[in-house]
mmCIF file of C-alpha atoms in Angstrom:
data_model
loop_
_atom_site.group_PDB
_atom_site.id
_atom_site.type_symbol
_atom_site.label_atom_id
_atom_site.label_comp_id
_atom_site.label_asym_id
_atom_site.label_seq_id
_atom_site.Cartn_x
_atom_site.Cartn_y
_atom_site.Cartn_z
ATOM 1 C CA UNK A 1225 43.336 25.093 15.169
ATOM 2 C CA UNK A 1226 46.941 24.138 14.789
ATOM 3 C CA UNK A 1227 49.113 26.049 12.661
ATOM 4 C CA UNK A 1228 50.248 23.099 11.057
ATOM 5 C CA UNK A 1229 46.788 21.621 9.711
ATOM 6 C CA UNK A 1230 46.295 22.311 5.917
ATOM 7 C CA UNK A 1231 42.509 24.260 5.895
ATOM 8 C CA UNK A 1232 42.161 23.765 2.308
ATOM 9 C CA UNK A 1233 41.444 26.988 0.403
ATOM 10 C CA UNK A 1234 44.114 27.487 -2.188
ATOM 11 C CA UNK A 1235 46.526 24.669 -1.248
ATOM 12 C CA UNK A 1236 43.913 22.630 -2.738
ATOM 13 C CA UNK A 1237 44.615 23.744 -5.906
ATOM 14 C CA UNK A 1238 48.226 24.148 -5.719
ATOM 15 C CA UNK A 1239 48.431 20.798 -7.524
ATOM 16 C CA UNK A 1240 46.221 22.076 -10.759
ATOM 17 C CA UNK A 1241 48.535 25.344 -10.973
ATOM 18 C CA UNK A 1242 51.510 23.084 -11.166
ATOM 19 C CA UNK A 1243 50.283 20.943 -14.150
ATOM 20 C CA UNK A 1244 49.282 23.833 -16.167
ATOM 21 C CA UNK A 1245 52.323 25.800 -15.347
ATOM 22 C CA UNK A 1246 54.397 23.308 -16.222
ATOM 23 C CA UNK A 1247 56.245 24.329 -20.072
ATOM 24 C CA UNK A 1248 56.198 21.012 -22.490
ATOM 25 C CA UNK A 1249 59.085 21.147 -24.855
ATOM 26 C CA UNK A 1250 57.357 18.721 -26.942
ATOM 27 C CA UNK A 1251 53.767 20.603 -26.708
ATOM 28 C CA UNK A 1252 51.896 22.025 -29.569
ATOM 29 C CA UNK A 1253 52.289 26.079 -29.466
ATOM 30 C CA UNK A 1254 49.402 27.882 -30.887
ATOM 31 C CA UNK A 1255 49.204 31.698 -30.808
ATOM 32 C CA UNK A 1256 46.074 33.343 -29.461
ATOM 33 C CA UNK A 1257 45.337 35.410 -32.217
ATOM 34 C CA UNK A 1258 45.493 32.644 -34.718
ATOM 35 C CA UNK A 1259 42.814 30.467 -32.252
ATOM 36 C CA UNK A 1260 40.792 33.629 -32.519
ATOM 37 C CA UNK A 1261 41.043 34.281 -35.905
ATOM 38 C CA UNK A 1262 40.223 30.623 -36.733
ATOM 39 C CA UNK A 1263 36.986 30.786 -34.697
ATOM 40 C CA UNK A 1264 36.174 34.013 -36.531
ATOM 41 C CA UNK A 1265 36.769 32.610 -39.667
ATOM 42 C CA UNK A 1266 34.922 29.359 -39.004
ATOM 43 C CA UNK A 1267 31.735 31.321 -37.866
ATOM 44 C CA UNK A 1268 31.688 33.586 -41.131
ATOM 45 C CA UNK A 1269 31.986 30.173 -43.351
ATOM 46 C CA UNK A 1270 29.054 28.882 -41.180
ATOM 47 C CA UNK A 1271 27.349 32.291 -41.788
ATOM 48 C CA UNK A 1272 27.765 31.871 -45.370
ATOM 49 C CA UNK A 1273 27.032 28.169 -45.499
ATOM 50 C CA UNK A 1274 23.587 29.193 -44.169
ATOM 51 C CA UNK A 1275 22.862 32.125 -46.212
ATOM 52 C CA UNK A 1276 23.570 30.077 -49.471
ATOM 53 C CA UNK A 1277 21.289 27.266 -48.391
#
């Protein structure tokens, strides 16, 4: 096999790792905590919602 042939492997993803490594000025920053925390939140209400009913 030649040296030069691409065998796929990771260099098949090389193009995905680009795109999500790539840093949007204009992108919507969220924190990790407060995604978690919403989720939390959002499951006790649910909890709740179903208790009361």
């Amino acid at each position: 096999m030649d040296r030069g042939q691409n065998t796929g492997g990771l260099m098949s993803s090389a193009g995905l790792v680009r795109y999500f490594d790539a840093e949007d000025s204009k992108a919507i920053r969220i924190d990790p905590k407060t995604v978690i925390a919403t989720g939390v939140l959002l499951g006790v209400l649910v909890q709740l919602l179903s208790f009361v009913s």
